[in-house]
Coordinates of C-alpha atoms in Angstrom, one line a residue:
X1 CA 1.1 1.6 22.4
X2 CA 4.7 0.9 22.8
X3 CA 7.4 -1.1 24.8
X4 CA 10.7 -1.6 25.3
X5 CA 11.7 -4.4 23.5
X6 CA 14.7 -5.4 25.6
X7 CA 12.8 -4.6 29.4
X8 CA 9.2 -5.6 28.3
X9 CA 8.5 -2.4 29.6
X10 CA 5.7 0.3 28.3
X11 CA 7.0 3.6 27.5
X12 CA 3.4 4.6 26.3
X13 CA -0.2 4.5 25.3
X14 CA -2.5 6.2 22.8
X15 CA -6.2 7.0 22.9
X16 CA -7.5 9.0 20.6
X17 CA -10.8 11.2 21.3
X18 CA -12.2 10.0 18.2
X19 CA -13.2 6.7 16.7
X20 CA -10.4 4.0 15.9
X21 CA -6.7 4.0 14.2
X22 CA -6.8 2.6 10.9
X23 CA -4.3 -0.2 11.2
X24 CA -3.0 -0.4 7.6
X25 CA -2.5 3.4 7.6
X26 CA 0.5 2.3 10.8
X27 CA 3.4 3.1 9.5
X28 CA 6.7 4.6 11.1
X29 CA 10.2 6.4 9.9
X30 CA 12.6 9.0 11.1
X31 CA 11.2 8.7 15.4
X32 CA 7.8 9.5 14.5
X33 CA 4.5 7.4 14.3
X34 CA 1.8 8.0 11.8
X35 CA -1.5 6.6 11.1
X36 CA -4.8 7.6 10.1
X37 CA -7.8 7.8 12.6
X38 CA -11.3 7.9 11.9
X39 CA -13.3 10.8 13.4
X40 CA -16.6 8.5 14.0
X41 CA -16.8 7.4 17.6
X42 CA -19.4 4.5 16.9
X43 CA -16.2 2.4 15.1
X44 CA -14.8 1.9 18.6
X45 CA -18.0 0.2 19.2
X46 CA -17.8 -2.8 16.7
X47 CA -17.6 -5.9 18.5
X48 CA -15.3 -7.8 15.8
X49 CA -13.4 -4.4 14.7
X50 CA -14.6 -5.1 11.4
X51 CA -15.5 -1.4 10.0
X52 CA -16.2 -0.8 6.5
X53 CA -14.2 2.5 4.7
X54 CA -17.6 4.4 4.5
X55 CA -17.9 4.6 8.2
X56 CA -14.5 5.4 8.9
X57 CA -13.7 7.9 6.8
X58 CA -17.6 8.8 5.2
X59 CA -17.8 11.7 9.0
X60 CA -14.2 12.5 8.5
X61 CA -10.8 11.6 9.5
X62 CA -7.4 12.6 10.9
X63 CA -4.0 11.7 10.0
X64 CA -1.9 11.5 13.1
X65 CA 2.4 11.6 14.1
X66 CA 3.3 10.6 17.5
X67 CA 6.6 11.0 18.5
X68 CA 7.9 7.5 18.8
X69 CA 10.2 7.6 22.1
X70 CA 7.1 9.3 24.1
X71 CA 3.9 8.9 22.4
X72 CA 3.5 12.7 22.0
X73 CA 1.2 14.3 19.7
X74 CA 3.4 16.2 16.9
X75 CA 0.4 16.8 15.2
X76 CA -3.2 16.0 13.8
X77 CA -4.7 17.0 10.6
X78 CA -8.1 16.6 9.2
X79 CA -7.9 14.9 5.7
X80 CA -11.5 15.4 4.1
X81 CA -10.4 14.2 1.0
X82 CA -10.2 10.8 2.1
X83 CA -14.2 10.6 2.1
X84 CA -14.1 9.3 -1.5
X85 CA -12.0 5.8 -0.6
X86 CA -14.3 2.9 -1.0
X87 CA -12.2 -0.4 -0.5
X88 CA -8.8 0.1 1.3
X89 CA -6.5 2.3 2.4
X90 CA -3.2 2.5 3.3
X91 CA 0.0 4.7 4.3
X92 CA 3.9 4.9 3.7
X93 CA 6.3 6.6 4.6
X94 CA 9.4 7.6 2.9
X95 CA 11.9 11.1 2.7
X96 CA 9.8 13.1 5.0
X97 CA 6.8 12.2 2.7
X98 CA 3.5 10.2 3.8
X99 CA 1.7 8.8 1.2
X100 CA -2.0 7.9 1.6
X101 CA -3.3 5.4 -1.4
X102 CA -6.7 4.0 -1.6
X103 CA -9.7 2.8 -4.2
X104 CA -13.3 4.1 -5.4
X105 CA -15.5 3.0 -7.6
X106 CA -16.5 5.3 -10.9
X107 CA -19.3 6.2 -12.7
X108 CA -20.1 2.5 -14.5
X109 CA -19.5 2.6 -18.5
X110 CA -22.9 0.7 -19.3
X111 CA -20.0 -1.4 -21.9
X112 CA -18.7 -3.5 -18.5
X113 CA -19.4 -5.8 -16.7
X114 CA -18.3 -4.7 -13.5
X115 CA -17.8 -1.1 -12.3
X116 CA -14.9 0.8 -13.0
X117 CA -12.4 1.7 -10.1
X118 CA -9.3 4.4 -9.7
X119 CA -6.9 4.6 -7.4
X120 CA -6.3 7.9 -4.9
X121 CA -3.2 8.8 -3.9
X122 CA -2.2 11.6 -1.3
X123 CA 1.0 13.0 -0.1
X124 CA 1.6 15.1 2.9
X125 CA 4.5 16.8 4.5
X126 CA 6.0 14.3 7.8
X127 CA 7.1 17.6 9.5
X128 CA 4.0 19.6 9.4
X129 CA 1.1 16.9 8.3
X130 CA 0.4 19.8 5.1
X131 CA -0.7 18.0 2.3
X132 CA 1.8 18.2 -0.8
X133 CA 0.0 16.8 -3.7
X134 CA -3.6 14.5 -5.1
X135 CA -3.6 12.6 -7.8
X136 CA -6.2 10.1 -9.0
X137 CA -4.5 7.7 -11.3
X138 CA -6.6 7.6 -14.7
X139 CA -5.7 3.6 -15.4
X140 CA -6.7 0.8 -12.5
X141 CA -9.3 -1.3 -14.4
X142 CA -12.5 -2.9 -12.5
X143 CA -13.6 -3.9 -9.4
X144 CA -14.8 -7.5 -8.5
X145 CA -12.1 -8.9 -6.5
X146 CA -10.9 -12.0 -8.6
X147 CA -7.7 -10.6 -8.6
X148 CA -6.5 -8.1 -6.2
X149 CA -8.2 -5.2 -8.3
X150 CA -9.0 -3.1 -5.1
X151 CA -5.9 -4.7 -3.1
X152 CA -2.9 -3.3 -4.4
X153 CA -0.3 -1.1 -2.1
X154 CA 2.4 1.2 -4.0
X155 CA 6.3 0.7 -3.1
X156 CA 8.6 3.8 -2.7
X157 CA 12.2 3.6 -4.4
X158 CA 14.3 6.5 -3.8
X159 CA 12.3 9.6 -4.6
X160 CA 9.6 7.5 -6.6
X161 CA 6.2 6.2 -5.6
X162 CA 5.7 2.9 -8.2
X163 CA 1.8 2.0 -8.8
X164 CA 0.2 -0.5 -11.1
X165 CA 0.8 0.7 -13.7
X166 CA 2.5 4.5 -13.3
X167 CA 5.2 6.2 -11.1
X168 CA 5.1 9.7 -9.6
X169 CA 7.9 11.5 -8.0
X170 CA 7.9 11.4 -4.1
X171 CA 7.3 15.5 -3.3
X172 CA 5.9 16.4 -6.0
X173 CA 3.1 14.1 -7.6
X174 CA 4.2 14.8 -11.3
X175 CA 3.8 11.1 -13.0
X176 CA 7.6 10.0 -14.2
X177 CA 7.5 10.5 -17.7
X178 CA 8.1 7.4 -20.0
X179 CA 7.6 4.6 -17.0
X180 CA 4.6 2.6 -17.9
X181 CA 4.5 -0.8 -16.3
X182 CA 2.6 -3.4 -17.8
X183 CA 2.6 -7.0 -15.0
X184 CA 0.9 -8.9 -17.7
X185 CA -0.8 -12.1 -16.7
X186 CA -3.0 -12.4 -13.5
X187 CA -1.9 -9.6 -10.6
X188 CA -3.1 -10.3 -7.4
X189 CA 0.1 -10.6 -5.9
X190 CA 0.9 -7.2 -4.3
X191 CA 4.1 -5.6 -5.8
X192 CA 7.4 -5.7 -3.5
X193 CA 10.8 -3.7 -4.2
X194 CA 14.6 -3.5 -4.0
X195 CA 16.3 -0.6 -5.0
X196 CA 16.7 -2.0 -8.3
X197 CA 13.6 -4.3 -9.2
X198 CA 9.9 -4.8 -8.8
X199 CA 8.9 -8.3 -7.9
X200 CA 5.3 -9.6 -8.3
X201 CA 2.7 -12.0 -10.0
X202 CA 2.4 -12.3 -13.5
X203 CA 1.6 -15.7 -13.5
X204 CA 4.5 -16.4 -12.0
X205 CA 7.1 -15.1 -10.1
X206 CA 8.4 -12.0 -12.0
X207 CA 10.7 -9.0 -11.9
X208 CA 11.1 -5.7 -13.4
X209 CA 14.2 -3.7 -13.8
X210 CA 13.3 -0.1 -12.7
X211 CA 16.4 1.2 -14.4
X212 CA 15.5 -0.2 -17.7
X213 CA 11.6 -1.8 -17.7
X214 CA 13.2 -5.0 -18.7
X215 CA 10.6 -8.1 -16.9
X216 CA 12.1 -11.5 -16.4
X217 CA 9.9 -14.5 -15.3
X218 CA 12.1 -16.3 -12.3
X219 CA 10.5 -19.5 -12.5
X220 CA 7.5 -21.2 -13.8
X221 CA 6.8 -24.5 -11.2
X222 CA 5.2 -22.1 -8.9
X223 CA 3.5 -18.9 -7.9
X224 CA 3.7 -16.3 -5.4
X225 CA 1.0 -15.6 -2.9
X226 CA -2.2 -13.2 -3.1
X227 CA -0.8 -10.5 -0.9
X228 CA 2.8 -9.1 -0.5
X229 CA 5.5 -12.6 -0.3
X230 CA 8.4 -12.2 -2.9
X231 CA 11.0 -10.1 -0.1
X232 CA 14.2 -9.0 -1.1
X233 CA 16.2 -9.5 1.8
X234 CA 19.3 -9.8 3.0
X235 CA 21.3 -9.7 -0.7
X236 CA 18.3 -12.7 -1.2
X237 CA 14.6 -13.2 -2.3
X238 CA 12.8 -14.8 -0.2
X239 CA 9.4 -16.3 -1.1
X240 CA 7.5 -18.0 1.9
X241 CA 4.6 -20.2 0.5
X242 CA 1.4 -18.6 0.4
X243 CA -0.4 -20.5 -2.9
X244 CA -1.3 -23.3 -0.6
X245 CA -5.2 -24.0 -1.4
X246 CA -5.4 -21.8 -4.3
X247 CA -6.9 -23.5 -7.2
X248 CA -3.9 -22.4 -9.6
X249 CA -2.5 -25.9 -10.7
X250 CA 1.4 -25.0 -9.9
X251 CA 3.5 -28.0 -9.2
X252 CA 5.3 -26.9 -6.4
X253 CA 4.1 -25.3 -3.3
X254 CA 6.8 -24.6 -1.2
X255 CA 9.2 -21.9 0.3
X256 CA 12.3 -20.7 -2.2
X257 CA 15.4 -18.2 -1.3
X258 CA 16.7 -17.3 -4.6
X259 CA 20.3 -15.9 -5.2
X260 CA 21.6 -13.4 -7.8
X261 CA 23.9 -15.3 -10.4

């Protein structure tokens, strides 16, 4: 649904025919809306809204644009190749571009301990909802949720989707040849972007020039949150606390702005 943020007024309201929207696959750009929705009517019936990935997506599922002034459908498109996602999902927008990422598990190597996981990702044309490219990436590492395996979300510089660890070029999928990030140190801090640097967890707060691959630790009395918390702002980054309770024995457990020398 939607309002008007200066009247408190509602311009409009959605219901889909289906089963529920997806709410990280809400994301908006350019007047439209887009989002995923699950083509299972028995998720609308969960008491807590708590639905695991193999009954939203495992009978299908459609991704959506709503115009954003009226709540009109542009268009709905099955995505069947979404079936595969085991652990998350989410969606971006960028450049007339929506990109779909998610996890799955792989066949176990009996050498691990823990299963094997890849990440999906899927881009689709914003006009027309036709899908432009699938890739799944070949390097993601195991599952067992310690640290943000499952839990990562990609950022979108320019004409460049960044992953852990690769890059692929907006429209067309093909992987940017020569970028290989390597975070180093414990990751489960979600990556976050400027038009000129990564920022995310390697231990501590860290950055990486996307011009040159050059990482620089910021600080070492401290540590970013689990989720997405270093935010370049405003010619600033910000980093709200968010380490509170973690066992991690950083010093310092409080809110930073830090500015460029």
């Amino acid at each position: 649904f939607a309002f008007n943020r200066r009247t408190g007024s509602r311009l409009w309201a959605y219901t889909g025919q289906a089963g529920v929207i997806i709410n990280p696959t809400i994301a908006g750009g350019d007047g439209r809306l887009y989002f995923v929705e699950s083509s299972n009517p028995a998720t609308r019936k969960a008491p807590t809204g708590r639905v695991t990935l193999a009954d939203l997506l495992g009978q299908g599922s459609s991704l959506v644009a709503l115009d954003l002034q009226t709540g009109r459908t542009v268009w709905k498109k099955p995505v069947p190749g979404l079936k595969a996602l085991q652990h998350n999902i989410y969606l971006s927008y960028a450049s007339k571009t929506v990109v779909v990422t998610g996890t799955k598990n792989i066949s176990r190597d009996p050498k691990q301990r823990e299963t094997a996981m890849r990440y999906d990702l899927c881009a689709f044309d914003a006009e027309t909802g036709n899908p432009l490219w699938q890739v799944t990436q070949p390097t993601a590492g195991l599952t067992g949720g310690r640290h943000g395996e499952q839990d990562q979300h990609p950022v979108i510089v320019g004409d460049v989707v960044y992953t852990s660890p690769l890059a692929y070029y907006l429209r067309t999928g093909k992987q940017v040849e020569g970028w290989m990030w390597r975070r180093g140190g414990h990751g489960c801090g979600t990556i976050s972007a400027s038009a000129a640097c990564m920022f995310y967890r390697s231990e501590q707060p860290h950055m990486t020039d996307l011009t040159t691959g050059r990482q620089t630790r910021l600080m070492d009395v401290t540590r970013p949150g689990c989720w997405i918390n270093i935010i370049p702002a405003g010619g600033l980054l910000l980093m709200p606390e968010a380490s509170s309770g973690c066992t991690c024995p950083y010093a310092i457990q409080t809110s930073m702005a830090l500015a460029p020398k």
